[in-house]
Coordinates of C-alpha atoms in Angstrom, one line a residue:
Chain L
M4 CA -7.5 -34.2 -96.0
R5 CA -9.2 -37.4 -95.2
R6 CA -11.5 -37.8 -92.2
V7 CA -10.1 -40.1 -89.5
A8 CA -12.1 -42.4 -87.3
V9 CA -11.3 -44.2 -84.1
T10 CA -12.5 -47.8 -84.5
G11 CA -10.7 -49.5 -81.7
I12 CA -9.9 -48.7 -78.0
G13 CA -7.6 -50.7 -75.8
V14 CA -6.8 -49.8 -72.2
V15 CA -4.8 -51.1 -69.2
S16 CA -5.6 -48.5 -66.6
P17 CA -5.9 -47.9 -62.8
I18 CA -9.7 -47.4 -63.4
G19 CA -10.4 -50.4 -65.6
H20 CA -9.4 -52.6 -68.5
S21 CA -12.2 -51.9 -71.0
P22 CA -13.8 -48.8 -72.5
H23 CA -16.9 -49.6 -70.6
D24 CA -15.2 -49.9 -67.2
V25 CA -13.0 -46.8 -67.5
F26 CA -15.9 -44.7 -68.6
E27 CA -18.1 -46.0 -65.8
A28 CA -15.3 -45.4 -63.2
A29 CA -14.7 -41.8 -64.5
R30 CA -18.5 -41.1 -64.7
R31 CA -19.1 -42.3 -61.2
G32 CA -15.9 -40.7 -59.9
H33 CA -14.4 -44.0 -58.6
S34 CA -10.8 -43.2 -57.9
G35 CA -8.0 -45.6 -58.8
I36 CA -5.6 -43.7 -56.5
H37 CA -4.6 -45.4 -53.2
R38 CA -1.8 -45.7 -50.8
L39 CA 1.1 -47.3 -52.4
D40 CA 2.3 -50.6 -51.0
M41 CA 5.7 -51.5 -52.4
P42 CA 9.2 -52.0 -51.0
G43 CA 10.6 -48.6 -50.0
A44 CA 7.2 -46.9 -50.0
G45 CA 7.9 -45.8 -46.5
R46 CA 10.6 -43.6 -47.8
L47 CA 8.1 -41.5 -49.7
T48 CA 6.5 -38.5 -48.1
A49 CA 3.1 -39.3 -49.6
P50 CA 3.1 -42.9 -50.8
L51 CA 0.3 -42.5 -53.3
A52 CA -0.3 -43.8 -56.8
A53 CA -2.8 -45.1 -59.2
T54 CA -1.7 -48.6 -59.9
V55 CA -2.9 -51.2 -62.4
Q56 CA -4.1 -54.6 -61.4
F57 CA -2.0 -56.6 -63.9
D58 CA -0.5 -60.1 -64.0
G59 CA 2.0 -60.2 -66.9
A60 CA 2.2 -64.0 -66.7
A61 CA -1.4 -64.2 -67.8
H62 CA -0.5 -62.4 -71.0
F63 CA 3.0 -63.6 -71.9
E64 CA 5.0 -66.8 -72.0
P65 CA 8.1 -66.5 -69.8
P66 CA 10.6 -66.2 -72.7
Q67 CA 8.9 -63.1 -74.0
Q68 CA 7.9 -61.7 -70.6
R69 CA 11.6 -61.6 -69.6
L70 CA 12.3 -59.2 -72.4
L71 CA 9.4 -56.8 -71.7
D72 CA 9.4 -54.1 -69.0
R73 CA 6.1 -53.4 -67.4
V74 CA 5.6 -50.5 -69.8
S75 CA 5.9 -52.8 -72.8
Q76 CA 3.6 -55.4 -71.3
F77 CA 0.9 -52.7 -70.8
A78 CA 1.4 -51.4 -74.3
V79 CA 1.2 -54.9 -76.0
V80 CA -1.9 -55.9 -74.0
A81 CA -3.6 -52.5 -74.7
A82 CA -2.8 -52.9 -78.4
R83 CA -4.3 -56.4 -78.5
R84 CA -7.4 -55.1 -76.9
A85 CA -7.6 -52.2 -79.3
F86 CA -7.3 -54.4 -82.4
T87 CA -9.8 -56.9 -81.0
D88 CA -12.2 -54.0 -80.4
A89 CA -11.6 -52.7 -84.0
Q90 CA -12.2 -56.1 -85.5
C91 CA -9.8 -55.1 -88.1
A92 CA -8.0 -57.9 -90.0
L93 CA -5.3 -56.4 -92.1
T94 CA -4.1 -57.9 -95.4
H95 CA -0.4 -58.1 -96.1
P96 CA -0.3 -55.0 -98.3
E97 CA -2.4 -53.1 -95.7
R98 CA 0.3 -53.9 -93.1
E99 CA 2.8 -52.1 -95.3
R100 CA 0.7 -49.0 -94.8
A101 CA 0.0 -49.4 -91.1
G102 CA 2.1 -47.9 -88.3
V103 CA 2.6 -47.6 -84.6
F104 CA 2.7 -44.3 -82.8
L105 CA 3.5 -44.6 -79.2
G106 CA 4.2 -42.1 -76.4
T107 CA 6.1 -42.8 -73.3
G108 CA 7.8 -40.4 -70.9
M109 CA 10.0 -42.8 -68.9
G110 CA 10.2 -46.0 -71.0
G111 CA 11.4 -49.0 -69.1
T112 CA 12.3 -47.2 -65.9
V113 CA 11.3 -50.0 -63.6
S114 CA 13.8 -52.4 -65.3
M115 CA 16.5 -49.7 -65.3
D116 CA 15.9 -49.0 -61.6
D117 CA 16.3 -52.7 -60.9
G118 CA 19.5 -52.8 -62.9
Y119 CA 20.9 -49.8 -60.9
Q120 CA 19.9 -51.6 -57.7
T121 CA 22.0 -54.5 -58.8
L122 CA 24.9 -52.4 -59.8
Y123 CA 25.0 -49.7 -57.1
G124 CA 22.8 -51.2 -54.3
R125 CA 24.0 -54.7 -54.3
Q126 CA 27.4 -53.8 -55.7
S127 CA 27.1 -56.6 -58.2
D128 CA 28.0 -56.7 -61.9
R129 CA 25.2 -59.2 -62.6
I130 CA 23.3 -57.0 -65.0
K131 CA 20.8 -59.1 -67.0
P132 CA 21.5 -59.4 -70.7
T133 CA 18.0 -58.3 -71.4
L134 CA 18.2 -54.9 -69.6
I135 CA 18.8 -52.8 -72.7
L136 CA 15.8 -54.3 -74.4
Q137 CA 13.6 -53.8 -71.4
G138 CA 14.8 -50.2 -70.8
M139 CA 14.8 -48.7 -74.3
H140 CA 12.0 -46.3 -75.0
N141 CA 11.0 -47.7 -78.3
A142 CA 10.5 -51.2 -77.0
P143 CA 6.7 -50.9 -76.5
A144 CA 6.1 -49.7 -80.1
A145 CA 8.5 -52.3 -81.5
W146 CA 6.7 -55.2 -79.8
I147 CA 3.3 -54.0 -81.0
A148 CA 4.7 -53.8 -84.6
Q149 CA 6.1 -57.2 -84.4
E150 CA 3.1 -58.9 -82.9
H151 CA 0.7 -57.4 -85.5
Q152 CA 3.2 -57.4 -88.3
L153 CA 2.8 -53.6 -89.0
R154 CA 5.5 -52.7 -91.4
G155 CA 5.0 -49.0 -91.8
P156 CA 6.5 -46.4 -89.4
T157 CA 7.0 -47.5 -85.8
L158 CA 7.6 -44.3 -83.9
T159 CA 8.1 -43.4 -80.3
Y160 CA 7.4 -39.9 -78.9
S161 CA 8.8 -38.8 -75.6
T162 CA 7.6 -35.3 -74.8
A163 CA 6.9 -36.0 -71.1
C164 CA 3.3 -35.4 -70.2
S165 CA 2.1 -34.8 -73.7
S166 CA 3.8 -37.8 -75.3
S167 CA 0.7 -39.8 -76.2
S168 CA -1.3 -36.8 -77.4
V169 CA 1.6 -36.1 -79.7
A170 CA 1.6 -39.7 -80.8
I171 CA -2.1 -39.7 -81.6
G172 CA -1.8 -36.3 -83.3
E173 CA 1.2 -37.4 -85.5
A174 CA -0.7 -40.5 -86.5
W175 CA -3.7 -38.5 -87.3
L176 CA -1.7 -36.2 -89.6
R177 CA -0.3 -39.2 -91.6
L178 CA -3.7 -40.7 -92.0
A179 CA -5.4 -37.5 -92.8
C180 CA -2.9 -36.7 -95.5
G181 CA -3.0 -40.2 -97.0
A182 CA 0.5 -41.3 -96.1
L183 CA -0.8 -44.2 -94.1
D184 CA -4.0 -46.2 -93.9
V185 CA -4.1 -47.7 -90.4
A186 CA -2.4 -46.6 -87.2
I187 CA -2.4 -47.8 -83.7
A188 CA -1.6 -44.8 -81.5
G189 CA -1.5 -43.9 -77.9
G190 CA 0.8 -44.2 -74.9
S191 CA 2.1 -46.4 -72.2
E192 CA 3.8 -45.6 -68.9
A193 CA 5.0 -47.6 -65.9
P194 CA 6.8 -45.0 -63.8
L195 CA 6.3 -46.5 -60.3
S196 CA 9.9 -47.5 -59.4
L197 CA 11.2 -46.1 -56.2
G198 CA 13.9 -44.1 -58.0
S199 CA 11.3 -42.5 -60.3
L200 CA 8.9 -41.8 -57.4
K201 CA 11.7 -40.2 -55.3
A202 CA 12.7 -38.0 -58.3
W203 CA 9.2 -36.8 -58.8
E204 CA 8.9 -36.2 -55.1
A205 CA 12.1 -34.2 -55.1
M206 CA 10.6 -31.8 -57.7
H207 CA 7.8 -31.0 -55.2
T208 CA 5.1 -31.8 -57.8
L209 CA 3.4 -34.7 -56.0
A210 CA 0.2 -34.4 -54.0
K211 CA 0.0 -34.6 -50.2
Q212 CA -2.1 -37.4 -48.9
D213 CA -5.6 -36.4 -48.1
Q214 CA -6.1 -37.0 -44.4
G215 CA -9.6 -38.4 -44.7
D216 CA -9.4 -40.5 -47.9
P217 CA -6.1 -41.1 -49.9
A218 CA -8.2 -41.8 -53.0
T219 CA -9.2 -38.1 -53.1
S220 CA -5.6 -36.8 -52.9
C221 CA -5.6 -35.4 -56.5
K222 CA -7.8 -32.3 -56.5
P223 CA -7.6 -30.5 -59.8
F224 CA -8.8 -26.9 -59.9
S225 CA -9.6 -27.0 -56.1
K226 CA -8.1 -24.4 -53.9
N227 CA -6.7 -27.0 -51.6
R228 CA -5.0 -28.9 -54.5
S229 CA -1.4 -30.0 -53.5
G230 CA -0.1 -31.7 -56.6
M231 CA -0.4 -34.6 -58.9
V232 CA -0.5 -38.3 -58.2
L233 CA 1.5 -40.6 -60.5
G234 CA -0.4 -43.4 -62.3
E235 CA 0.5 -46.2 -64.6
G236 CA -1.1 -47.9 -67.6
A237 CA -1.6 -47.7 -71.3
A238 CA -4.3 -46.5 -73.7
L239 CA -4.2 -47.1 -77.5
V240 CA -6.6 -46.4 -80.3
V241 CA -6.9 -47.8 -83.8
L242 CA -7.2 -45.1 -86.3
E243 CA -8.3 -45.4 -89.9
P244 CA -9.8 -43.2 -92.6
L245 CA -13.5 -42.7 -92.0
D246 CA -14.4 -44.0 -95.5
R247 CA -12.5 -47.3 -94.8
A248 CA -14.2 -47.7 -91.5
L249 CA -17.6 -47.1 -93.0
A250 CA -16.9 -49.4 -96.0
R251 CA -16.1 -52.3 -93.7
G252 CA -19.0 -51.6 -91.3
A253 CA -16.8 -50.9 -88.3
A254 CA -18.2 -49.5 -85.1
I255 CA -16.9 -46.0 -84.8
H256 CA -16.1 -44.5 -81.4
G257 CA -15.6 -41.0 -82.8
E258 CA -13.4 -38.9 -85.0
I259 CA -10.1 -37.1 -84.5
I260 CA -10.6 -33.9 -86.3
G261 CA -7.7 -31.7 -85.4
Y262 CA -4.3 -31.4 -83.6
G263 CA -2.4 -28.4 -82.3
L264 CA 1.2 -28.5 -81.2
T265 CA 3.2 -25.6 -79.8
T266 CA 6.3 -25.2 -77.6
D267 CA 6.8 -22.9 -74.6
V268 CA 10.3 -21.7 -74.9
G269 CA 10.5 -19.6 -71.7
H270 CA 11.0 -22.1 -69.0
I271 CA 11.6 -25.9 -68.7
T272 CA 8.7 -26.5 -66.3
R273 CA 6.7 -23.3 -65.8
P274 CA 3.7 -23.5 -68.1
S275 CA 2.8 -20.6 -70.3
G276 CA -0.9 -19.6 -70.8
E277 CA 0.0 -18.0 -74.1
G278 CA 1.7 -21.2 -75.3
Q279 CA -1.2 -23.3 -74.2
A280 CA -3.7 -21.0 -75.8
A281 CA -1.6 -21.1 -79.0
A282 CA -1.9 -24.9 -79.0
I283 CA -5.6 -24.8 -78.5
R284 CA -6.0 -22.3 -81.4
A285 CA -3.8 -24.4 -83.6
A286 CA -6.0 -27.4 -82.9
L287 CA -9.1 -25.4 -83.7
A288 CA -7.5 -24.2 -86.9
S289 CA -6.5 -27.6 -88.1
A290 CA -10.0 -28.9 -87.4
G291 CA -11.6 -25.9 -89.1
L292 CA -13.5 -25.0 -85.9
S293 CA -14.2 -21.7 -84.3
A294 CA -14.0 -21.4 -80.6
A295 CA -17.8 -21.1 -80.5
Q296 CA -18.1 -24.7 -81.7
V297 CA -16.3 -26.4 -78.8
D298 CA -18.6 -27.9 -76.3
S299 CA -16.2 -29.4 -73.7
I300 CA -12.6 -30.0 -72.8
N301 CA -10.7 -32.7 -71.1
A302 CA -8.2 -30.6 -69.3
H303 CA -4.6 -31.3 -68.6
G304 CA -5.8 -30.6 -65.0
T305 CA -2.9 -32.2 -63.0
G306 CA -3.8 -30.8 -59.6
T307 CA -0.6 -28.7 -59.3
Q308 CA -0.9 -25.1 -58.3
A309 CA 0.8 -23.9 -61.4
N310 CA -0.9 -26.0 -64.0
D311 CA -4.5 -25.5 -63.1
S312 CA -4.5 -21.7 -62.8
V313 CA -2.4 -21.3 -66.0
E314 CA -4.6 -23.7 -67.9
T315 CA -7.7 -21.8 -66.8
S316 CA -6.1 -18.6 -68.1
A317 CA -5.3 -20.2 -71.4
I318 CA -8.9 -21.4 -71.8
K319 CA -10.1 -17.8 -71.1
L320 CA -7.6 -16.4 -73.7
V321 CA -9.1 -18.6 -76.4
F322 CA -12.8 -18.7 -75.5
G323 CA -13.2 -15.2 -74.0
S324 CA -16.6 -14.5 -72.5
R325 CA -17.8 -18.0 -73.6
A326 CA -15.1 -19.7 -71.4
N327 CA -17.5 -20.4 -68.6
R328 CA -19.9 -22.2 -70.9
V329 CA -17.3 -24.8 -72.0
L330 CA -17.5 -27.8 -69.7
I331 CA -14.1 -28.7 -68.4
S332 CA -13.3 -32.2 -67.0
A333 CA -10.1 -33.1 -65.2
T334 CA -10.2 -36.9 -65.0
K335 CA -6.7 -37.2 -63.5
S336 CA -8.6 -36.7 -60.2
V337 CA -9.5 -40.4 -60.5
H338 CA -6.9 -42.1 -62.8
G339 CA -3.9 -40.1 -61.7
H340 CA -1.2 -38.7 -64.0
L341 CA -0.1 -41.4 -66.4
L342 CA 2.6 -39.1 -67.8
G343 CA 3.3 -40.4 -71.3
A344 CA 0.1 -42.3 -71.4
A345 CA -2.1 -39.6 -69.9
G346 CA -3.1 -37.9 -73.1
A347 CA -4.2 -41.2 -74.7
L348 CA -6.3 -42.2 -71.7
E349 CA -7.9 -38.8 -71.6
C350 CA -8.5 -38.9 -75.4
V351 CA -10.2 -42.3 -74.9
L352 CA -12.3 -40.9 -72.0
S353 CA -13.2 -37.9 -74.1
L354 CA -14.3 -40.1 -77.0
L355 CA -16.4 -42.1 -74.6
A356 CA -17.8 -39.0 -73.0
L357 CA -18.9 -37.8 -76.5
R358 CA -20.3 -41.2 -77.5
N359 CA -22.4 -41.4 -74.3
N360 CA -23.0 -37.6 -74.2
V361 CA -22.0 -37.3 -70.6
A362 CA -19.7 -34.6 -69.3
L363 CA -17.3 -36.4 -66.9
P364 CA -16.7 -34.9 -63.5
T365 CA -13.7 -33.3 -62.0
M366 CA -13.7 -35.1 -58.7
H367 CA -12.5 -33.9 -55.2
L368 CA -13.2 -30.3 -56.1
Q369 CA -14.5 -29.1 -52.8
E370 CA -12.9 -25.6 -52.4
P371 CA -13.4 -23.3 -55.3
D372 CA -10.2 -21.3 -56.2
P373 CA -10.8 -17.7 -57.3
Q374 CA -8.1 -18.3 -59.9
C375 CA -9.9 -21.3 -61.3
D376 CA -13.4 -20.0 -61.9
L377 CA -14.7 -21.9 -64.9
D378 CA -17.2 -24.8 -65.0
Y379 CA -15.1 -27.9 -64.2
V380 CA -18.2 -30.2 -63.8
P381 CA -17.4 -30.6 -60.1
N382 CA -17.9 -33.9 -58.4
R383 CA -20.8 -35.2 -60.4
A384 CA -21.2 -36.2 -64.0
R385 CA -23.5 -34.2 -66.2
P386 CA -25.6 -36.4 -68.5
G387 CA -26.5 -35.0 -71.9
A388 CA -23.9 -32.2 -71.6
A389 CA -20.7 -33.4 -73.4
G390 CA -21.9 -32.1 -76.7
Q391 CA -20.5 -33.0 -80.1
T392 CA -17.0 -31.5 -80.1
M393 CA -14.3 -31.8 -77.5
L394 CA -10.7 -30.8 -77.0
S395 CA -8.2 -32.9 -75.0
H396 CA -5.3 -30.9 -73.5
S397 CA -1.8 -32.2 -72.7
F398 CA 0.9 -29.8 -71.6
A399 CA 4.3 -31.0 -70.7
F400 CA 7.5 -30.3 -68.9
G401 CA 9.9 -29.3 -71.6
G402 CA 7.1 -27.1 -73.0
T403 CA 5.4 -29.3 -75.6
N404 CA 1.7 -28.4 -75.7
A405 CA -0.5 -30.8 -77.6
V406 CA -4.2 -30.4 -78.1
L407 CA -6.4 -33.0 -79.9
A408 CA -9.8 -32.0 -81.3
L409 CA -12.4 -34.8 -81.2
R410 CA -15.9 -35.2 -82.6
A411 CA -18.7 -37.6 -81.8
A412 CA -19.4 -40.3 -84.4
G413 CA -22.3 -39.9 -86.8
Chain J
M7 CA 21.8 -84.8 -61.8
T8 CA 24.0 -84.4 -64.9
T9 CA 24.8 -81.2 -66.6
L10 CA 22.4 -82.1 -69.4
D11 CA 19.6 -82.8 -66.9
R12 CA 20.1 -79.5 -65.2
I13 CA 20.2 -77.5 -68.5
R14 CA 17.2 -79.4 -69.8
A15 CA 15.3 -78.5 -66.6
M16 CA 16.1 -74.8 -67.2
L17 CA 15.1 -74.9 -70.8
V18 CA 11.8 -76.6 -70.0
K19 CA 10.9 -74.3 -67.1
D20 CA 12.1 -70.9 -68.3
Y21 CA 12.2 -71.3 -72.1
K22 CA 9.0 -73.4 -72.4
L23 CA 10.8 -75.9 -74.6
D24 CA 9.5 -79.5 -75.2
P25 CA 11.6 -82.0 -73.2
G26 CA 11.4 -84.4 -76.1
E27 CA 13.3 -82.0 -78.3
L28 CA 16.2 -81.5 -75.9
T29 CA 18.6 -84.2 -77.1
L30 CA 22.3 -83.8 -77.2
D31 CA 22.3 -83.4 -81.0
A32 CA 19.5 -80.8 -81.0
Q33 CA 20.5 -77.7 -82.9
L34 CA 20.3 -74.5 -80.8
E35 CA 18.9 -72.6 -83.7
D36 CA 16.1 -75.1 -84.1
L37 CA 15.3 -74.7 -80.4
G38 CA 14.9 -71.0 -80.9
L39 CA 18.1 -70.1 -79.0
D40 CA 19.4 -67.2 -81.0
S41 CA 22.3 -65.0 -79.8
L42 CA 20.0 -63.2 -77.4
G43 CA 18.5 -66.4 -76.1
M44 CA 22.0 -67.8 -75.6
A45 CA 23.1 -64.7 -73.8
E46 CA 20.2 -65.2 -71.4
L47 CA 20.9 -68.9 -71.0
V48 CA 24.6 -68.4 -70.3
F49 CA 23.7 -65.8 -67.7
D50 CA 21.3 -68.3 -66.0
I51 CA 23.9 -71.1 -66.2
E52 CA 26.5 -68.9 -64.5
D53 CA 24.0 -68.3 -61.7
K54 CA 22.9 -71.9 -61.3
F55 CA 26.2 -73.6 -61.8
G56 CA 28.3 -71.0 -60.0
L57 CA 30.5 -70.5 -63.1
C58 CA 32.0 -67.6 -64.8
V59 CA 31.8 -68.2 -68.5
P60 CA 34.6 -66.4 -70.3
D61 CA 33.6 -63.6 -72.7
T62 CA 35.4 -65.2 -75.6
A63 CA 34.0 -66.3 -78.9
V64 CA 33.0 -69.9 -78.7
S65 CA 31.0 -71.5 -81.5
L66 CA 28.4 -73.8 -80.1
T67 CA 25.7 -75.2 -82.4
T68 CA 24.2 -78.1 -80.5
L69 CA 22.9 -78.7 -77.0
G70 CA 25.6 -81.4 -76.6
E71 CA 28.3 -78.8 -77.4
V72 CA 26.8 -76.5 -74.7
V73 CA 26.9 -79.4 -72.2
G74 CA 30.5 -80.3 -73.1
F75 CA 31.6 -76.7 -72.8
I76 CA 30.0 -76.3 -69.4
D77 CA 31.4 -79.6 -68.2
D78 CA 34.9 -78.4 -69.2
L79 CA 34.4 -75.2 -67.3
I80 CA 33.3 -77.1 -64.2
V81 CA 36.4 -79.3 -64.4
A82 CA 38.7 -76.3 -64.8
R83 CA 37.0 -74.5 -61.9
D84 CA 37.3 -77.6 -59.6
R85 CA 40.9 -78.1 -60.6
S86 CA 41.8 -74.5 -59.7
G87 CA 40.2 -75.2 -56.4
Q88 CA 38.3 -72.0 -56.4
T89 CA 34.7 -71.8 -55.4
A90 CA 33.2 -69.9 -58.3
Q91 CA 31.5 -66.9 -56.9
F92 CA 31.0 -63.6 -58.5
M93 CA 33.1 -61.0 -57.0
P94 CA 31.3 -58.0 -55.9
L95 CA 32.2 -55.0 -57.9
A96 CA 33.6 -53.2 -54.8
M97 CA 36.2 -56.0 -54.5
Q98 CA 37.3 -55.8 -58.1
D99 CA 38.0 -52.2 -58.4
H100 CA 37.7 -50.5 -55.1
G101 CA 35.8 -47.2 -55.3
Q102 CA 36.2 -46.9 -59.1
H103 CA 32.5 -47.3 -59.7
Q104 CA 31.7 -44.0 -58.1
S105 CA 32.6 -41.9 -61.1
P106 CA 31.7 -40.0 -63.2

């Protein structure tokens, strides 16, 4: 198996548009969550979201922009940023062995919502001829492949909240085994249509608004947590074999060293501690790590009652008496839950945490929960504490548990 | 404003085409208007001209042919005395849209 380096990072996120900015926001605990101001927001019980400051017209000419849902616009811009960061010019033959691996949970849901509004709301048949292209889940990956002329596999993964961890893991597997030489991998999500927000609300998974400060409404692992806050954005990484990266003198953000993937088969939404623990163990095995070698974890940490206690139990199952010495960060407290892009953004934050050797804080953790009794790095970053080896957890509705194992460069 | 002027204005504004290229004998393919681009353009023309372009195969290869085709539709519409408006779905098939 070949070692795989991350040489490029591109982000479009509620907490920033560059690796530096997202890391600083996460480190300082600056939340991107706020009250949502959009038509129909008044129909939401808790109109909260982590939105992206983004002007598509600044990035696309109108003829292309009309074909791209917000989710594709985020993805294409993040991919440009990742390739710019990687400074990786590909030759024609290299493009044959380069692929796109993209996760998205909800695809072009904003465009589809708009189409349904035309059809059912306005009772009109004037559906735009571009709607299928805007709505299809594989559009973000396809646009990235076209723009960068990547002729290898262009794959889209849709495993709900673990989509982009799966995308990065599957790309890693192909690079590690030599089937591919360059991959751009990650996720994109733009789920903030009224239809989607109402559907998430109907599941009773969304957080109540914090009465003091809406920005603190997502409280992973805190006793007073009340749910997740939806976010939007994209995060993509350029992956290549470590040897190739070293040979071309590329700056290396870190390494992907393992990937575990398991499925809970007991219930469509209820997480299983055993299933999550199995995914963590699988990631350790694929990385050739023992549990004792893991320094820190970016938790799935959604802020729902069920997730955070079950995830805590899964960590205890794997790490045993050492569980309280593994530092656990739940960065969704500041960037919200980006669904199909969450794992990728958290992988990026984990790589940056390793690179800067700072354990990122779990913000808004004011009330300890007896069921969540590990070290979640509450409310304040811990410099010098991230260590060398991290896991990034993503656990999904549908039961797809994905864990990435990461190592600091050098 | 002639039909050509109106379509040219749309192509310059929304399709970012060079006004100098938009002559009557310009080939649609050369302008980058492939089948998808034409589907979009026809949709916009329907909106702006208040026309309903029939969903039948028509072979148009130049901008002039598009202008001629649209002018014919305008004449036909005006002769029929109908103000072209898109009928709301509810008026076309009452209640049918509820299923499945």
